[in-house]
Backbone as a ProteinNet text record, in pm:
[ID]
protein_1_A
[PRIMARY]
MAGPQCCAHPPTLNPSSGAGHVEKFGGLDSYVSGSPDSKLAILLVSDVYGYEAPNLRGGYTLRGVLRKEAFRFVVISLFRMVILWKLADKIAAAGFYAVVPDFFYGDPFARDNAERPIQVWLKDHGPHKGFEDAKRVIEALNSKGVSAIGAVGFCWGAKVVVELGKSSAFIKAAVLCHPSFVTVDDFKEFKVPISILGAEIDQMSPPALLKQFEEVLASKSEVDSFVKIFPKVAHGWTVRYDVEDEAAVKSAEEAHGNLMEWFAKYVK
[TERTIARY]
11063.4	11182	11199	11238.4	11253.3	11418.6	11353.1	11455	11459	11600.4	11612.4	11542.7	11430	11337.7	11218.4	11250.1	11123.9	11178.9	11341.7	11359	11350.9	11373.9	11436.2	11348.7	11407.2	11306.8	11261.1	11289.6	11257.2	11203.8	11049.3	11007	11002.9	11026.6	11067.1	10904.8	10943.8	10844.3	10800.4	10642.7	10613.9	10477.8	10452.8	10392.4	10305.8	10297.7	10215.9	10139	10132.2	10103.1	9952.2	9822.2	9708	9594.3	9470.7	9371.4	9319.1	9350.7	9285.2	9399.4	9355.4	9458.8	9439.1	9547.4	9584.3	9527.5	9471.5	9403.5	9429	9393.3	9440.5	9287.9	9328.5	9266	9353.9	9254	9277.5	9425.4	9498.8	9616.6	9683	9696.9	9809.9	9756.3	9821.7	9790.2	9825.5	9724	9630.6	9631.5	9656.7	9590.9	9455.3	9415.3	9223.2	9178.3	9125.9	9055.4	8921.7	8845.8	8682.6	8558.8	8480.4	8376.7	8360.6	8374.5	8390.4	8263.2	8124.9	7978.6	7928.2	8072.8	8013.5	8059.3	7977.6	7993.6	8024.9	8085.3	8230	8360.3	8475.2	8598	8686.2	8802.1	8880.9	8980.9	9115	9205.5	9359.7	9428.4	9512.3	9649.5	9732.6	9834.6	9952.9	10048.4	10194.5	10286.8	10352.4	10545.6	10602.6	10740.2	10783.3	10857.3	10838.5	10856.9	10726.7	10567.9	10530.8	10373	10327.7	10223.8	10244.9	10339.1	10396.4	10442.5	10451.3	10447	10400.4	10456.9	10345.8	10226.6	10306.1	10175.7	10082.2	10138.7	9995.2	9894.6	9970.2	9857.9	9806.3	9849.8	9784	9920.3	9870.4	9974.9	10064.1	10200.6	10289.4	10360.3	10509.9	10687.7	10770.6	10852.4	10879.2	11044.9	11038.3	11175.7	11223.1	11281.8	11314	11290.5	11118.4	11112.7	11272.3	11292.5	11419.8	11531.8	11531.2	11643.3	11764.2	11706.9	11790	11633.5	11704.8	11653.9	11559.1	11552.6	11488.8	11339.8	11416.8	11321	11248.5	11309.9	11201.6	11104.4	11106.2	11057.4	10928.3	10970.9	10904.4	10728	10733.7	10592.9	10499.4	10579.9	10475.5	10492.7	10546.8	10537.7	10467.1	10453.4	10326.5	10183.1	10167.6	10013.2	9987.5	10090.6	10089.2	10053.4	10151.1	10147.3	10073.6	9983.1	9857.1	9753.7	9733	9599.8	9641.8	9737.3	9743.5	9639.3	9550.6	9528.9	9584.5	9628.8	9698.3	9562.9	9647.1	9543.2	9471.2	9467.4	9398.2	9306	9351.2	9237.5	9137.3	9206.8	9161.6	9018.8	9036	8940.6	8819.9	8905	8781	8718.3	8775.2	8694.2	8564.6	8607	8481.2	8380.4	8358.9	8268.6	8350.1	8457.6	8459.5	8599.8	8583.5	8686.1	8775.5	8904	8980.7	9108.2	9179.8	9193.3	9368	9486.5	9623.3	9693.1	9670.9	9734.8	9897.7	10048.7	10100.4	10153.4	10163.9	10173	10343.2	10436.5	10603.3	10604.1	10457.9	10529.2	10600.4	10622.2	10709	10846.5	10887.4	10969.2	10987.9	10947.8	10982.2	11116	11095.9	11269.8	11311.7	11453.4	11574.1	11676.7	11620.6	11754.2	11887.4	11927.7	12045.4	12085.5	12032.6	12075.2	12169.6	12292.6	12364	12372.6	12329.2	12365.4	12221.9	12104.8	11992.6	11902.8	11989.9	11919.3	11739	11726.9	11591.7	11557.7	11673.1	11590.9	11609.1	11694.8	11731.1	11609.6	11557.3	11426.9	11283.1	11272.4	11186.5	11152.2	11281.4	11285.8	11166	11127.5	11080.7	10984	10932.1	10798.5	10766.9	10732.3	10719.2	10546.6	10507.3	10376.1	10291.9	10345.9	10205.8	10214.4	10302.4	10268.3	10163.1	10213.9	10079	9970.3	9981	9798.5	9739.2	9787	9715.1	9745.7	9789.1	9773.8	9611.2	9619.5	9541.1	9341.4	9376.8	9231.4	9193.6	9336.8	9237.7	9188.8	9238.2	9221.5	9069.6	9035.3	8935	8808.7	8885.8	8750.9	8752.6	8787.2	8799.9	8669.4	8706.7	8611.2	8450.9	8466.3	8358.3	8257.7	8338.2	8288.2	8238.5	8278.6	8246.4	8103.2	8075.5	7944.7	7973.7	8053.2	8164.1	8091.8	8022.5	7948.6	8003.4	8139	8164.7	8324.5	8418.2	8581.9	8597.1	8723.5	8783.5	8921.7	9070	9165.2	9306.6	9343	9449.7	9618.5	9699.4	9819.7	9908.3	10060.6	10144.7	10310.5	10327.1	10484.4	10434	10497.9	10497.1	10374	10318.4	10133.1	10053.3	10140.7	9977.9	10008	10141.9	10102.4	10019.6	10005	9916.1	9758.6	9724	9606.1	9572.7	9689.8	9673.9	9616	9643.2	9576.7	9469.6	9435.3	9346.3	9197.3	9243.1	9199.7	9134.8	9213.8	9202.1	9094.4	9026.9	8856.3	8776.9	8671.9	8603.4	8486.9	8587.7	8525	8578.6	8715.4	8750.9	8721.3	8757	8718.3	8591.1	8567.8	8463.6	8581.1	8662.3	8701.5	8907.7	9007.1	9127.9	9152.6	9276.1	9360.5	9518.9	9616.6	9717.9	9866.4	9870.9	9947.4	10131.8	10201.7	10332.8	10335.2	10305.1	10309.6	10461.9	10487.8	10569.9	10535.7	10662.7	10606.8	10475.3	10441.2	10313.6	10361	10283.2	10267.8	10209.3	10206.9	10119.3	10011.2	10066.7	9927.3	9901.8	9914.8	9857	9718.6	9711.1	9545.3	9469.3	9521.1	9449.6	9357.5	9367.6	9257.5	9215.2	9235	9155.1	8997	8885.8	8794.7	8718.2	8754	8724.2	8743.1	8653.1	8705.5	8886.6	8927.9	9093.7	9163.4	9207.6	9278.1	9411	9518.2	9599.7	9690.1	9732.9	9807	9952.7	10018.8	10141.4	10273.4	10371.7	10430.8	10543.6	10527.9	10671.7	10781.2	10827.3	10965.6	10991	10938.9	10945.2	10998	11101.3	11141.4	11143.5	11040	10923.1	10826	10776.8	10631.9	10651.6	10746.4	10781.4	10616.3	10595.8	10492.1	10464.2	10541.9	10523.4	10444.6	10518.6	10495.1	10309.4	10289.1	10158.1	10052.2	10121.4	10035.5	10032	10130.9	10042.2	9953.9	9943.1	9837.5	9690.1	9689.5	9600.4	9554.3	9618	9560.8	9542	9547.7	9483.6	9395	9365.2	9271.2	9168.2	9194.1	9101.1	8998.3	9104.2	9037.9	8923.1	8926.3	8837.7	8728.8	8592.4	8505.9	8404.8	8421.9	8363.3	8434.8	8549.9	8605.7	8660.2	8526.4	8619	8758.4	8840.6	8982.8	8960	9079	9158.3	9340.2	9348.3	9518.3	9561.2	9622.3	9702.1	9837.3	9914.4	10054.2	10072.3	10091.7	10134	10244.2	10274.5	10419.6	10474	10633.4	10749	10712.1	10652.4	10682.6	10766.8	10824.1	10853.6	10848.2	10856	10827.9	10778.5	10673.7	10655.2	10616.1	10549.6	10541.2	10379.3	10346.2	10166.1	10188.7	10332.5	10318.6	10424.6	10541.8	10668.4	10704.1	10618.1	10635.1	10701.9	10795.1	10804.9	10748.5	10681.5	10543.1	10578.5	10717.6	10792.8	10797.6	10768.4	10712.5	10585.4	10635.9	10408	10382.4	10500.8	10443.5	10407.7	10520.6	10514.2	10392	10359.2	10249.7	10051.8	10073.8	9973.8	9921.8	10066.8	10082.3	9977.8	10051.2	9977.9	9836.8	9813.7	9668.1	9564.6	9634	9519.4	9557.9	9603.7	9616	9569.1	9542.7	9439.4	9301.7	9287.1	9169.4	9134.2	9198.7	9141.1	9119.2	9167.4	9162.2	9039.4	8988.3	8872.1	8738.5	8789.2	8679.8	8625.5	8709.9	8770.1	8633.5	8707.4	8615.5	8470.7	8471.4	8345.7	8197.1	8278.5	8194.1	8212.2	8293.7	8307.6	8217.4	8275.7	8210.7	8155.9	8053.2	7894.3	7824
3375.6	3303	3257.8	3112.8	3018.2	3076.7	3066.4	3147.6	3052.7	3059.9	3002.3	2930.3	3065.5	2988.2	2930.8	2915	2747.4	2697.2	2650.7	2499.4	2517.8	2611.7	2531.1	2467.3	2413	2360.8	2256	2186.3	2042.9	1948	1873.2	1798.9	1622.5	1601.9	1405.7	1336.8	1354.1	1254.5	1116.4	1111.2	1042.5	957.4	870	792.6	780.9	692.8	632.9	771	860.3	944.9	1004.9	1037.7	1067.4	965.5	1003.1	964.9	904.3	964.6	879	829.2	786.3	709.7	762.6	657.7	728.3	711.6	772.4	645.9	790.1	740.5	806.5	943.1	1065.1	1137.6	1228	1232	1279.7	1266	1107.3	992.5	1061.1	1177.2	1132.4	1096.9	1027.1	997.5	1084.7	1108.8	1143.2	1151	1189.3	1138.7	1218.7	1179.5	1179.6	1168.2	1244.5	1227.9	1311.4	1257.4	1268.7	1246.9	1247.1	1134	1122.1	1080.4	1068	1071.9	1092.1	1179	1318.3	1400	1483.2	1578.1	1699.1	1755.5	1864.4	1917.1	1999.9	1962.1	2005.3	1942.5	2078	2044	2139	2028	2154.7	2100.8	2164.6	2058.4	2139.6	2031.4	2223.2	2203.3	2255.8	2179.8	2153.9	2287.1	2279.9	2375.6	2200.8	2268.5	2175	2045	2006.7	1900.3	1811.8	1855.6	1753.6	1724.9	1599.5	1555.4	1505.8	1370.6	1328.1	1415.7	1525.8	1625.5	1577.4	1542.3	1491.7	1590.6	1719.9	1835.6	1862.1	1838.6	1896.6	1744.9	1646.9	1495.8	1507.1	1496.1	1405	1350.3	1300.1	1274.4	1286.7	1254.5	1336.4	1236.4	1306.6	1259.6	1256.2	1157.6	1222.3	1260	1307.1	1357.7	1514.6	1504.1	1633	1575.3	1545	1423.3	1410.1	1323.7	1204.1	1283.3	1436.4	1529.3	1506.1	1509.3	1522	1527.7	1506.5	1429.2	1336.5	1239.1	1187	1134.7	1069.7	939.5	1095.8	1192.8	1255.2	1277.3	1343.8	1462.7	1382.4	1256.2	1274.5	1145.5	1172.1	1190.8	1253.4	1373.1	1522.1	1547.2	1514.5	1515.4	1468.5	1337.9	1244.4	1296.2	1326.1	1419.6	1543.9	1577.8	1736.1	1724.7	1583.5	1566	1542.5	1451.7	1328.2	1374.9	1511.6	1627.6	1691.6	1705	1804.7	1731.7	1766.6	1749.4	1808.4	1780.5	1776.1	1865.6	1910	2003.9	1957.7	1835.6	1828.3	1736.4	1679.1	1592.5	1698.4	1804.6	1927.8	1966.9	1981.5	2016.6	1956.5	1769.4	1710.4	1674	1705.5	1640.1	1807.9	1973.4	2024	1988.6	1890.9	1837.1	1881	1863.5	1865	1745	1748.2	1627.5	1650.6	1608.6	1710.7	1631.2	1690.8	1598.5	1680.6	1609.5	1653.4	1596	1621.4	1551	1533.2	1428.7	1427	1501.4	1642.1	1687.1	1652.8	1536.3	1580.4	1459.3	1359.8	1218.9	1150.7	1168.3	1093.2	1150.8	1303.5	1341.9	1476.9	1469.4	1657.8	1643.9	1818.9	1838.4	1730.1	1772.4	1730.7	1823.1	1854.9	1974.5	1931.5	1785.6	1748.5	1691	1726.7	1663	1793.6	1809.3	1910.4	1931.4	1815.7	1805.4	1860.9	1847.3	1963.6	2075.7	2141.7	2277.3	2288.6	2396.6	2440.2	2477.5	2553.8	2610.4	2492.7	2418	2282.5	2197.8	2193.4	2046.5	2141.1	2276.3	2379.7	2354.7	2311.5	2298.8	2172.8	2051.8	1900.4	1995.5	2065.9	2060.6	2209.2	2303.1	2471.9	2469	2576.7	2614.1	2567.4	2595.4	2615.5	2459.4	2411.7	2257	2216.6	2220.3	2236.7	2222.6	2376.6	2441.8	2354.8	2304.1	2178.3	2046.9	2050.2	1939.3	1906.6	2025.9	2101.2	2058.4	2093.4	2071.2	1995.5	1892.5	1725.7	1681.3	1740.1	1653.6	1712.4	1857.1	1940.5	1853.9	1839	1751.9	1586.3	1580.9	1413	1446.4	1524.5	1614.4	1595.2	1686.2	1758.2	1619	1513.1	1438.5	1292.5	1301.1	1267	1300.8	1412.6	1490.3	1592.2	1621.4	1742.4	1886.3	1961.1	2096	2237.3	2227.7	2323.4	2285.7	2347.8	2317.5	2485.3	2442.5	2564.4	2505.5	2603.2	2544.2	2632.9	2530.2	2674.9	2603.5	2669.5	2667.2	2735.6	2652.6	2695.8	2712.4	2799.8	2890	2843.3	2737	2702.8	2664.3	2606.6	2544.4	2679.6	2810.5	2919.5	2988.4	2950.2	2951.3	2919.7	2785.9	2737.6	2759.6	2814.5	2810.1	2931.4	3023.6	3171.2	3162.1	3062.1	3016.2	2972.1	2913.1	2839.8	2972.5	3057.3	3163.5	3268.6	3284.4	3367.1	3384.5	3227.7	3190.3	3164.7	3186.6	3132	2927.2	2913.8	2772.8	2668.7	2681	2589.2	2558.1	2691.6	2720.7	2789	2804.3	2902.2	2979	2933.8	3063.5	2950.1	3072.9	3046	3131.7	3022.5	3120.7	3040.6	3141.3	3173.3	3178.5	3063.9	3081.9	3044.5	3163.6	3218.1	3175.3	3261.7	3217.3	3247.3	3203.8	3244.2	3222.8	3275.3	3282.4	3380.3	3432.5	3527.4	3673.7	3781.3	3907.8	3936.7	4087.4	4205.5	4158.3	4163.8	4150.5	4009.5	3913.6	3798.1	3870.4	3943.7	3962.4	4073.5	4131.5	4225.6	4124.1	3989.8	3879.5	3816	3821.3	3695.5	3712.2	3625.9	3646.1	3546.1	3472.6	3440.5	3470.1	3435.6	3499.4	3429.5	3573.8	3457.9	3557.4	3488.6	3490.1	3477	3556.8	3554.8	3595.2	3490.5	3468.7	3472.7	3610.2	3588.7	3582.8	3596.2	3570.6	3693.7	3733.3	3887.6	3886.7	3724	3691.4	3641.8	3708.4	3626.8	3698.8	3634	3686.1	3659.2	3586.6	3519.5	3660	3623.6	3803	3881	3931.4	4067.6	4101.2	4130.9	4263.5	4307.1	4422.1	4543.1	4470.6	4375.8	4290.5	4280.2	4194.5	4174.4	4303.9	4365	4491.3	4604	4509	4563.9	4473.8	4355.6	4205.4	4254.2	4300.8	4411.5	4504.6	4643.4	4754.9	4709.1	4612	4562	4500.5	4394.3	4332.7	4401.9	4533	4608.5	4698.7	4705.2	4739.2	4707	4556.9	4485.4	4462.8	4562.1	4547.9	4415.2	4384.9	4210.6	4098.9	4152.4	4041.7	4028.1	3952.9	3949.9	3920.1	4007.7	3913.5	4020.5	3910	3928.3	3923.6	4004.6	3980.8	3987.4	3901.8	3895.2	3849.6	3935.9	3932.9	3892.5	3708.6	3669	3774.4	3783.7	3836.9	3704.6	3759	3638.4	3525.2	3536.3	3409.9	3407.4	3291.5	3286.7	3161.3	3220	3151.3	3016.2	2946.8	2794.3	2744.7	2847.4	2833.4	2761.7	2759.9	2692.7	2481.2	2493	2334.7	2267.1	2355.8	2304.6	2414.9	2331.2	2423.4	2306.5	2373.8	2199	2228.3	2105.5	2069.8	2061.5	2094.3	2078.4	2296.4	2404.5	2473.4	2551.8	2560.7	2666.3	2725.1	2824.1	2992.1	2918	2851	2790	2721.5	2632.8	2554.2	2638.9	2744.7	2817.6	2924.4	2967.3	3016.9	2976.2	2892.9	2797.4	2725.5	2672.8	2687.2	2774.6	2897.9	3019.4	3062.9	3014	3053.2	2925.8	2796.7	2700.7	2744.6	2758.1	2856.5	2977.1	3071.4	3122.3	3053.9	3011.2	2951	2836.3	2764.3	2702.3	2802.5	2929.7	2983	3033	3066.7	3130.7	3007.1	2913.9	2795.8	2765.6	2757.4	2761.2	2863.4	3020.7	3081.8	3077	3091.4	3086.7	2939.1	2830.1	2679	2650.3	2613.9	2560.6	2615.3
12235.7	12177.6	12389.3	12357.1	12496.5	12589.2	12724.6	12844.2	12894.5	13025.5	13076.4	13202.7	13214.4	13342.5	13281.7	13130.1	13076.7	13128.5	13149.1	13152.6	13307.4	13397.1	13542.3	13598.6	13776.5	13805.7	13747.4	13618.5	13645.5	13687	13644.9	13708.4	13752.4	13800.7	13815.2	13755.3	13595	13504.5	13591.1	13623.8	13631.1	13621.1	13472.9	13388	13460.4	13595	13675.3	13794.3	13782.4	13875.8	13830.9	13928.3	13921.7	13898.7	13924.7	13960.5	13814.1	13692	13563.3	13546	13380.3	13328	13156.2	13077.2	12994.1	12791.2	12751.4	12606.3	12492.9	12364.3	12254.7	12231.2	12196	12201.4	12028.1	11943	11833.1	11783.5	11806.8	11794.7	11874.4	11968.2	12086.3	12242.4	12259.1	12426.4	12497.6	12530.5	12658.8	12800.8	12919.4	13068.9	13049.1	13119.9	13132.5	13260	13273.5	13443	13452.2	13502.1	13554	13461.2	13492	13450.5	13227.7	13159	13032.3	12947.8	13108.7	13035.4	13049.6	13070	13113.1	12984.9	13021.3	12837.9	12861.8	12933	12989.5	12998.1	12959.2	12916.6	12912.2	12990.4	13005.5	12895.2	12876.9	12759	12852.5	12901.2	12954	12908.1	12815.8	12737.3	12857.7	12804.7	12976.2	12877.8	12982.6	12919.8	12886.2	12831	12771.2	12828.9	12943.2	13041.9	13003.6	12937.9	12903.7	12993.5	12897.7	13045.8	13145.7	13097.1	13277.8	13396.7	13408.7	13498.3	13601.4	13702.5	13831.5	13874	13875.6	13969.3	13853	13722.9	13620.3	13601.5	13618.9	13623.4	13716.7	13824.9	13968.2	14058.1	14159.7	14237.7	14270	14342.7	14394.3	14396.6	14378.6	14397.7	14558.7	14579.8	14656.3	14654.3	14582.8	14507	14577.9	14692.8	14758.6	14889.1	14949	15085.1	15110.4	15018.6	15094.5	15052.7	15039.9	15027.9	15159.2	15285.1	15358.4	15562.9	15619.7	15752.3	15742.7	15613.3	15567.4	15607.5	15724.4	15836.2	15924	15966.3	16036.3	15945.1	15833.5	15776.7	15673.4	15638.2	15542.4	15604.6	15732	15744.6	15703.5	15801.2	15856.5	15622.3	15541.9	15378.6	15336	15349.8	15293.7	15345.7	15451.1	15505.1	15431.9	15409.8	15354.7	15164.9	15103.5	14957.9	14968.7	15047.4	14992.1	14988.6	15069.8	15067.4	14949.9	14840.5	14706.9	14645.7	14602.5	14422.8	14381.7	14241.6	14148.2	14018.6	13962.2	13861.3	13747.4	13702.3	13607.2	13674.9	13845.8	13893	13984.2	14042.4	14085.5	13975.6	13832.4	13738.8	13716.3	13756.5	13706.8	13821.8	13943.3	14069.5	14068.3	13984.1	14023.2	13831.7	13780.9	13708.1	13605.7	13518.8	13417.4	13391.8	13261	13204.5	13131.7	13217.9	13203.5	13125.1	13014.4	12955.8	12878.1	12935.4	12913	12806.2	12685.3	12565.7	12557.7	12508.1	12499.7	12344.1	12345.8	12232.2	12209.5	12278.7	12229.3	12168.4	12189.4	12128.4	12210.7	12317.6	12452.3	12424.6	12400.4	12385.4	12438.4	12598.4	12609.9	12641.3	12683.8	12668.1	12766.7	12801.7	12808	12874	13032	13040.5	13065.7	13133.9	13082.4	12950.9	12863.1	12705.8	12647.1	12629.4	12617.4	12464.4	12393.4	12299.2	12209.6	12267.7	12255.7	12336.8	12303	12451.7	12391.8	12424.8	12370.4	12293.5	12214.4	12078.2	11970.8	11980.8	11888.2	11919.6	12047.1	12081.5	12042.3	11990.1	11979.5	11832.8	11762.5	11559.4	11566.9	11650.6	11679.6	11734.9	11837.4	11878.2	11917.7	11760.8	11792.1	11862.6	11900.7	11973.3	11870.4	11709.7	11623.4	11561.6	11602.8	11557.8	11712	11796.5	11879.5	11880.8	11811.6	11812.9	11664.4	11586.7	11470.4	11567.6	11658.9	11679.9	11793.6	11886.1	11943.8	11871.4	11753.7	11729	11640.9	11665	11647.3	11796	11883.2	12053.3	12047.8	12018.4	12047.9	11973.9	11806	11728.6	11758.3	11881.5	11917.1	12036	12075.3	12246	12202.9	12088.3	12023.1	11960.1	11883.8	11852.1	11991.5	12078.4	12220.6	12283.9	12196.5	12279	12391.6	12373.5	12450.5	12395	12496.8	12426.7	12462.4	12559.6	12557.1	12619.1	12612.4	12623.5	12646.3	12745.1	12802.8	12824.4	12785.6	12772.2	12892.4	12909.2	13020.7	12987.9	12918.8	12910.3	13025.5	13009	13080	13001.1	12977.4	12919.1	12777.2	12777.2	12571	12509.2	12641.1	12604.8	12597.7	12662.5	12682.8	12520.6	12430.3	12287.5	12223.2	12236.9	12180.6	12180.7	12352.1	12362.4	12288.7	12283.3	12259.2	12113.9	12045.8	11914	11855	11966.7	11943.1	12038.1	12060.6	12156.2	12042.1	11931.7	11802.2	11721	11767.7	11692.4	11792.9	11767	11877.9	11831	11718.7	11661.4	11785.1	11834.1	11932.1	12091.8	12178.2	12299.4	12324.6	12448	12528.7	12609.7	12659.3	12735.2	12715.1	12784.2	12820.5	12910.5	12954.1	13053.7	13048.7	13103.1	13070.7	13213.8	13207.9	13349.1	13306	13323.9	13292.5	13155.5	13108.6	12960.8	12848.4	12752.8	12657.6	12557.6	12446.3	12305.6	12261.5	12365.2	12359.1	12334.6	12243.4	12236.1	12209.8	12255.4	12242.8	12114.5	12016.9	11917.2	11858.8	11906.9	11962.6	12032.1	12128.4	12221.3	12139.4	12017.4	11940.3	11838.3	11828.2	11734.4	11816.9	11943.2	12131.7	12051.5	12080.7	12085	12156	12303.8	12379.6	12525.5	12625.1	12800.4	12809.5	12836.5	12896.3	12988.6	13098.8	13223.8	13205	13239.2	13203.2	13401	13431.1	13588.1	13571.7	13553.6	13590.8	13691	13698.9	13790.5	13784.2	13928.4	13947.1	13853.8	13905.7	13863.6	13752.3	13625.3	13531.1	13383.7	13354.2	13207.2	13097	13072.4	12956.6	12934.7	13053.9	13076.6	13158.6	13164.1	13296.8	13302	13422.4	13486.6	13368.5	13324.3	13208.8	13162.7	13080.5	12945.6	12964.2	13083.2	13117.1	13119.6	13130.5	13190.5	13017.7	12961.1	12758.3	12733.5	12788.4	12765.8	12753.5	12894.6	13020.1	12968.4	12899.6	12839.6	12680.7	12627.8	12474.4	12512	12593.5	12594.4	12634.4	12773.5	12793.1	12679.3	12599.5	12499.6	12426.9	12464.8	12375.3	12414.4	12432.9	12558.9	12503.2	12393.8	12372.1	12411.8	12495.9	12521.4	12671.9	12726	12877.6	12931.8	12995.8	13042.9	13218.1	13221.6	13371.6	13358.6	13452.5	13432.2	13612.2	13644	13768.2	13779.3	13856.8	13850.6	14033.3	14000.9	14156.2	14213.9	14355.2	14361.2	14438.3	14396.7	14495.3	14403	14282.2	14214.4	14151.1	14095.1	13919.6	13840.7	13734.8	13601.5	13627.5	13588	13622	13720.1	13792.6	13989.2	13955	13865.8	13902.2	13857.7	13835.6	13794.4	13823.7	13895.7	13838.4	14016.7	14107.4	14276.7	14328.9	14469.3	14536.8	14703.8	14682.9	14780.1	14907.7	14910.7	15061.1	15118.7	15014	15017.6	15050.3	15203.2	15208.7	15142.1	15108.4	15031.4	14856.8	14854.8	14674.5	14692.2	14759.5	14747.3	14740.7	14816.9	14890.7	14764.4	14705.2	14547.9	14431.7	14452.1	14330.8	14323	14476.4	14509.3	14489.1	14498.2	14461	14290.8	14213.4	14086.8	14042.9	14070.6	14065	14066.1	14215.4	14197.8	14153.9	14109.2	14012.8	13904.4	13803.6	13661.8	13665.9	13763.8	13791.8	13810.9	13921.2	13895.1	13733.5	13645.3	13551.3	13397.1	13447.3	13354.1	13401.7	13529.8	13607.4	13548.8	13579.4	13460.7	13326.2	13266.2	13085.1	13030	13080	12993.1	13065.9	12993.8	13081.2	12942.2
[MASK]
++++++++++++++++++++++++++++++++++++++++++++++++++++++++++++++++++++++++++++++++++++++++++++++++++++++++++++++++++++++++++++++++++++++++++++++++++++++++++++++++++++++++++++++++++++++++++++++++++++++++++++++++++++++++++++++++++++++++++++++++++++++++++++++++++++++++++++

């Protein structure tokens, strides 16, 4: 079930952010970054705010930088933000073809729409529908000659990735970042190597639940697994962090490094 943390700290959506471009994959508009000739691809499944969130796709936004002490602070912040590779572009720079589909068909969750709270929005955009769409995207990647695919899901997207990982037919490895809608039973069926990166402050997947995930996965000797709980961070920290907060940036970049190491090991 979705909770307030799923919707906290909404990003400033930016359709022009990133070094890549948008094209159709499996019928979905998808932000792609990296060489289209790469035989290795990573599917990024967003949280409820969708594929235009700049920290997920790439580039940066000045939201927050201009909030206070703007003229003095902006120069320092710009230098800091310019060097930040956002996640899809980071993955592409590591040699993968990164694909971020618009699973919400141009209709991401809008926190300020009081007539359509998260539970109402989810009736139109449930993770199981995302799973069916993800299979079409994977089929399109395979048709382009991609030989190995990994998938990373954030919050809502983690459930989509979990469904993909219950079969070895779709992906070679999975990463879940601050997952939502995921249960202990999901991991009893898991078939591919999985890394779970959780937050210490998380109502959706609190540390106690993450430990249960870890115990189930540890009992499956045929599936490599890794569970890590990041201290002093909250749900959403890997893609909804404040670029002005050095500690937040450091934690996010550590998680990004962990997930890229996982894919380098298993998607090849």
